[in-house]
Short mmCIF file of C-alpha atoms in Angstrom, two decimals:
data_model
loop_
_atom_site.label_atom_id
_atom_site.label_comp_id
_atom_site.label_asym_id
_atom_site.label_seq_id
_atom_site.Cartn_x
_atom_site.Cartn_y
_atom_site.Cartn_z
CA MET A 1 96.01 150.53 82.48
CA THR A 2 92.36 149.53 82.49
CA THR A 3 91.17 146.11 83.47
CA GLU A 4 88.05 144.09 83.15
CA PRO A 5 86.11 143.38 86.36
CA GLU A 6 88.00 140.95 88.54
CA ASN A 7 87.41 137.35 87.51
CA ARG A 8 87.06 135.65 90.87
CA LEU A 9 86.78 132.22 89.27
CA VAL A 10 90.44 132.07 88.23
CA ALA A 11 92.08 129.65 90.62
CA PRO A 12 95.39 130.89 92.07
CA GLU A 13 96.95 127.49 91.32
CA ILE A 14 96.88 128.26 87.57
CA PRO A 15 99.23 131.28 87.47
CA ALA A 16 101.36 129.91 90.32
CA ASN A 17 101.95 126.62 88.50
CA ALA A 18 102.65 128.32 85.16
CA ALA A 19 105.19 130.60 86.83
CA GLU A 20 107.02 127.69 88.46
CA PHE A 21 107.00 125.83 85.14
CA GLN A 22 108.69 128.72 83.34
CA LEU A 23 111.18 129.30 86.15
CA SER A 24 112.16 125.62 86.07
CA LEU A 25 112.79 125.88 82.34
CA ALA A 26 114.83 129.04 82.89
CA ARG A 27 117.03 127.36 85.49
CA ALA A 28 117.61 124.35 83.24
CA LEU A 29 118.46 126.56 80.26
CA GLU A 30 120.55 128.93 82.43
CA LEU A 31 118.45 131.94 81.47
CA ARG A 32 118.07 135.10 83.52
CA SER A 33 114.79 135.40 85.41
CA ILE A 34 113.17 137.63 88.00
CA GLN A 35 110.21 137.36 90.32
CA GLY A 36 108.60 140.76 90.58
CA GLU A 37 105.49 141.98 92.35
CA GLY A 38 102.69 140.20 90.53
CA PHE A 39 104.78 138.67 87.74
CA ILE A 40 107.75 136.53 86.77
CA ALA A 41 109.92 137.19 83.71
CA VAL A 42 112.42 135.04 81.84
CA ASP A 43 114.99 136.50 79.45
CA GLY A 44 115.63 134.18 76.52
CA GLY A 45 118.84 135.95 75.55
CA ALA A 46 120.01 134.80 72.13
CA ARG A 47 117.12 132.30 72.31
CA GLY A 48 114.69 135.21 72.28
CA LYS A 49 111.76 132.90 71.62
CA ARG A 50 112.14 131.52 75.14
CA SER A 51 111.48 134.89 76.79
CA ARG A 52 108.27 134.76 78.79
CA ILE A 53 106.35 136.92 81.25
CA ILE A 54 103.59 135.47 83.41
CA LEU A 55 101.29 137.56 85.56
CA THR A 56 100.89 135.92 88.95
CA SER A 57 98.26 138.39 90.16
CA PRO A 58 95.97 140.91 88.44
CA VAL A 59 97.77 144.09 87.39
CA LYS A 60 97.29 146.97 89.83
CA ASP A 61 99.85 149.45 88.48
CA GLY A 62 100.48 149.07 84.77
CA ASN A 63 103.12 151.79 84.57
CA ARG A 64 105.16 150.14 87.29
CA LEU A 65 104.92 146.75 85.59
CA ILE A 66 106.12 148.14 82.26
CA ALA A 67 108.94 150.04 83.94
CA GLU A 68 110.19 146.85 85.62
CA LEU A 69 109.97 144.91 82.36
CA ARG A 70 111.87 147.63 80.50
CA GLU A 71 114.60 147.59 83.09
CA PHE A 72 114.89 143.80 82.98
CA TYR A 73 114.78 143.29 79.22
CA GLY A 74 116.52 146.52 78.25
CA THR A 75 119.93 144.95 78.87
CA ASN A 76 119.41 142.26 76.21
CA PRO A 77 120.23 143.51 72.70
CA GLU A 78 119.06 140.18 71.23
CA GLU A 79 115.48 140.62 72.39
CA SER A 80 113.00 141.37 69.60
CA GLY A 81 109.73 140.12 71.01
CA LEU A 82 108.15 138.85 74.19
CA ILE A 83 105.14 136.77 75.14
CA LEU A 84 103.20 137.84 78.22
CA GLU A 85 100.69 135.39 79.69
CA ASP A 86 97.76 136.86 81.60
CA PRO A 87 95.94 133.91 83.21
CA PHE A 88 93.37 136.32 84.63
CA GLY A 89 92.34 137.69 81.21
CA GLN A 90 92.07 141.21 82.62
CA ALA A 91 95.01 143.36 81.58
CA GLU A 92 94.58 145.75 78.64
CA LEU A 93 98.06 146.26 77.21
CA GLU A 94 97.62 147.84 73.79
CA ARG A 95 98.72 151.28 75.01
CA TYR A 96 102.11 149.83 75.92
CA GLY A 97 102.74 148.34 72.48
CA PHE A 98 101.38 144.85 73.18
CA SER A 99 99.15 143.00 70.72
CA LEU A 100 96.75 140.22 71.70
CA VAL A 101 97.70 137.01 69.90
CA TRP A 102 95.90 134.10 71.62
CA ARG A 103 93.11 133.25 74.02
CA PHE A 104 93.03 129.96 75.91
CA SER A 105 90.65 128.44 78.42
CA ALA A 106 92.09 128.31 81.94
CA MET A 107 90.95 124.98 83.41
CA ILE A 108 91.12 123.15 86.71
CA ARG A 109 90.27 119.63 87.80
CA GLY A 110 89.40 119.12 91.44
CA VAL A 111 90.45 116.13 93.51
CA SER A 112 88.19 113.26 92.47
CA PRO A 113 88.57 109.62 91.37
CA LEU A 114 90.06 108.89 87.96
CA PRO A 115 89.27 105.91 85.72
CA ALA A 116 92.03 103.43 84.98
CA PRO A 117 94.02 104.18 81.81
CA ASP A 118 94.17 101.90 78.81
CA ARG A 119 96.82 99.26 79.41
CA GLN A 120 97.30 98.41 75.73
CA VAL A 121 99.95 101.11 75.30
CA VAL A 122 103.08 101.83 77.30
CA VAL A 123 103.11 105.10 79.26
CA ALA A 124 106.38 105.87 81.01
CA ARG A 125 108.11 108.69 82.81
CA VAL A 126 111.22 109.91 80.99
CA ARG A 127 114.35 109.16 82.99
CA ASP A 128 117.27 109.35 80.56
CA GLU A 129 118.65 111.59 77.84
CA GLU A 130 117.63 109.38 74.93
CA ALA A 131 114.00 109.20 76.04
CA LEU A 132 114.02 112.96 76.70
CA ALA A 133 115.16 113.63 73.13
CA GLU A 134 112.33 111.43 71.84
CA ALA A 135 109.79 113.30 73.97
CA GLU A 136 111.16 116.64 72.76
CA ARG A 137 110.87 115.60 69.11
CA THR A 138 107.31 114.35 69.67
CA ILE A 139 106.21 117.62 71.30
CA ILE A 140 107.80 119.80 68.61
CA GLU A 141 106.30 117.76 65.77
CA GLY A 142 102.97 116.97 67.41
CA PHE A 143 102.04 120.26 69.07
CA PRO A 144 103.40 121.55 66.64
CA LEU A 145 106.13 124.11 67.41
CA PRO A 146 107.42 125.19 63.97
CA ASP A 147 109.68 127.90 65.42
CA LEU A 148 111.85 125.15 66.90
CA ARG A 149 112.55 123.48 63.54
CA PRO A 150 115.02 122.21 62.56
CA ILE A 151 115.03 120.31 65.84
CA ARG A 152 118.11 120.77 67.99
CA HIS A 153 117.87 118.53 71.02
CA GLY A 154 117.98 120.39 74.29
CA THR A 155 116.41 123.58 72.97
CA LEU A 156 112.97 122.77 74.38
CA LEU A 157 113.79 120.12 76.99
CA PRO A 158 117.39 120.38 78.23
CA VAL A 159 118.92 117.43 80.04
CA ALA A 160 119.06 119.44 83.29
CA LEU A 161 115.28 119.06 83.54
CA LEU A 162 115.69 115.38 84.40
CA GLY A 163 116.68 116.42 87.91
CA ALA A 164 114.45 119.47 88.28
CA PRO A 165 112.16 119.29 91.35
CA GLY A 166 108.55 118.65 90.36
CA PHE A 167 109.28 118.67 86.61
CA THR A 168 108.48 115.41 84.81
CA VAL A 169 108.19 114.37 81.18
CA TRP A 170 106.01 111.47 80.02
CA THR A 171 105.66 109.51 76.78
CA VAL A 172 103.33 106.98 75.17
CA LYS A 173 104.87 104.23 73.08
CA VAL A 174 102.98 102.14 70.55
CA LYS A 175 104.90 99.25 69.02
CA HIS A 176 108.12 100.76 70.41
CA VAL A 177 107.42 104.09 68.70
CA THR A 178 107.02 107.26 70.77
CA ALA A 179 103.62 108.53 69.64
CA ALA A 180 102.64 111.10 72.30
CA ALA A 181 104.23 113.10 75.08
CA ALA A 182 103.45 115.63 77.80
CA VAL A 183 105.12 117.59 80.58
CA ALA A 184 103.89 117.91 84.18
CA MET A 185 104.84 120.44 86.84
CA THR A 186 103.97 119.34 90.37
CA THR A 187 104.10 121.91 93.16
CA GLY A 188 102.81 121.82 96.71
CA THR A 189 99.39 122.99 95.58
CA SER A 190 98.74 121.63 92.07
CA VAL A 191 99.79 119.53 89.09
CA GLY A 192 100.15 121.51 85.85
CA LEU A 193 99.95 119.87 82.43
CA TYR A 194 101.88 121.34 79.49
CA TRP A 195 102.71 120.56 75.86
CA VAL A 196 100.34 117.60 75.54
CA ALA A 197 101.09 116.41 72.01
CA THR A 198 100.33 113.43 69.79
CA LEU A 199 102.03 112.85 66.44
CA PRO A 200 99.56 113.36 63.55
CA GLU A 201 99.69 109.74 62.40
CA TRP A 202 98.69 108.48 65.86
CA ARG A 203 95.79 110.84 66.58
CA GLY A 204 92.26 109.62 67.15
CA ARG A 205 93.35 106.54 69.12
CA GLY A 206 92.88 107.85 72.65
CA LEU A 207 96.62 108.10 73.36
CA ALA A 208 96.46 111.58 74.91
CA ARG A 209 93.64 110.48 77.21
CA THR A 210 95.61 107.43 78.36
CA LEU A 211 98.70 109.56 78.85
CA LEU A 212 96.92 112.17 80.95
CA LEU A 213 95.12 109.61 83.09
CA THR A 214 98.44 107.96 83.88
CA VAL A 215 100.16 111.25 84.68
CA LEU A 216 97.34 112.49 86.91
CA ARG A 217 97.16 109.23 88.83
CA ALA A 218 100.94 109.08 89.27
CA GLU A 219 101.95 112.65 90.02
CA ALA A 220 99.79 113.76 92.93
CA PRO A 221 96.30 112.23 93.13
CA GLY A 222 95.51 114.41 96.13
CA LEU A 223 96.13 117.71 94.33
CA PRO A 224 94.04 119.67 91.81
CA ALA A 225 95.28 119.68 88.22
CA VAL A 226 95.50 122.81 86.05
CA LEU A 227 96.12 123.68 82.41
CA THR A 228 95.33 126.16 79.67
CA ALA A 229 93.57 124.61 76.69
CA THR A 230 93.16 125.38 73.03
CA GLU A 231 89.67 125.05 71.63
CA SER A 232 90.55 121.74 69.98
CA GLY A 233 91.70 120.29 73.31
CA LEU A 234 88.58 121.24 75.28
CA PRO A 235 86.55 118.06 74.63
CA LEU A 236 89.37 115.83 75.89
CA TYR A 237 90.01 117.87 79.03
CA GLU A 238 86.32 118.21 79.84
CA SER A 239 85.92 114.44 79.49
CA LEU A 240 88.61 114.07 82.17
CA GLY A 241 86.77 116.37 84.58
CA PHE A 242 88.49 119.69 83.89
CA LYS A 243 86.30 122.78 84.23
CA PRO A 244 86.88 126.14 82.50
CA VAL A 245 87.39 128.87 85.11
CA GLY A 246 88.53 131.79 83.00
CA SER A 247 89.97 133.00 79.72
CA ALA A 248 93.75 133.40 79.60
CA ARG A 249 95.17 136.01 77.24
CA TRP A 250 98.60 135.84 75.61
CA TRP A 251 100.15 139.09 74.40
CA ARG A 252 103.14 139.78 72.18
CA TRP A 253 105.42 142.77 72.87
CA ARG A 254 107.70 143.85 70.05
CA MET A 255 110.55 146.18 70.83
CA PRO A 256 112.27 147.41 67.65
CA ASP A 257 113.71 150.54 69.25
CA ARG A 258 116.15 149.55 71.97
CA ALA A 259 116.95 153.14 72.88
CA ALA A 260 113.28 153.90 73.48
CA LEU A 261 112.93 150.74 75.55
CA ILE A 262 115.58 151.66 78.09
CA ALA A 263 114.90 155.41 78.09
#
């Protein structure tokens, strides 16, 4: 496996937070997971779309990585495709049957003062099953996540997440309607932001900005915040003080031949 020159700007908090986020989801969904040398992997089982690999350090031995992934996923006959996240943007995986599907900006916000959020809308942490279902619907429809339609509550945000350490879900309500939502993962070293979504009919009103300001001020004001951003989200995140520190690559691995996979 060849790699690009090491990107020393990628903050270690970014892959570490993403890994903990996926492991928390795996525990809540009762999915198999492993923590290998330089990666974590989650097996979505019959929910194959939930399978995820995250590199937690730059790849040093590609053949070893692929061998470990084959061993882990080779026992799941339901698996037909995997997403591998490379926050470092370095691994070249085509030779192993991977195809590059997305690039995102890896971003970090250092510890610095935040402006007060708009008080004209209600931002609240989700604490019960009904509110969690509303947040889940908002994320699926607003992100959007078409693969999760028709919506079956608990597929994206299972109830077990309400008690997961560091895992919080937040919503914005306007006139008693849930209009935006986001997820935060707080560890000992960072706050990660995920699935920041606003319903189409409520966009352009600053709801996502108010939501993120509230979450950042509430979760851990003394910690850096991290995220990976689409191009459309960059202006918002930059206005909040996030700085791009690298280009994350997301790869898809399709495995049509199970016998070849476990050979």
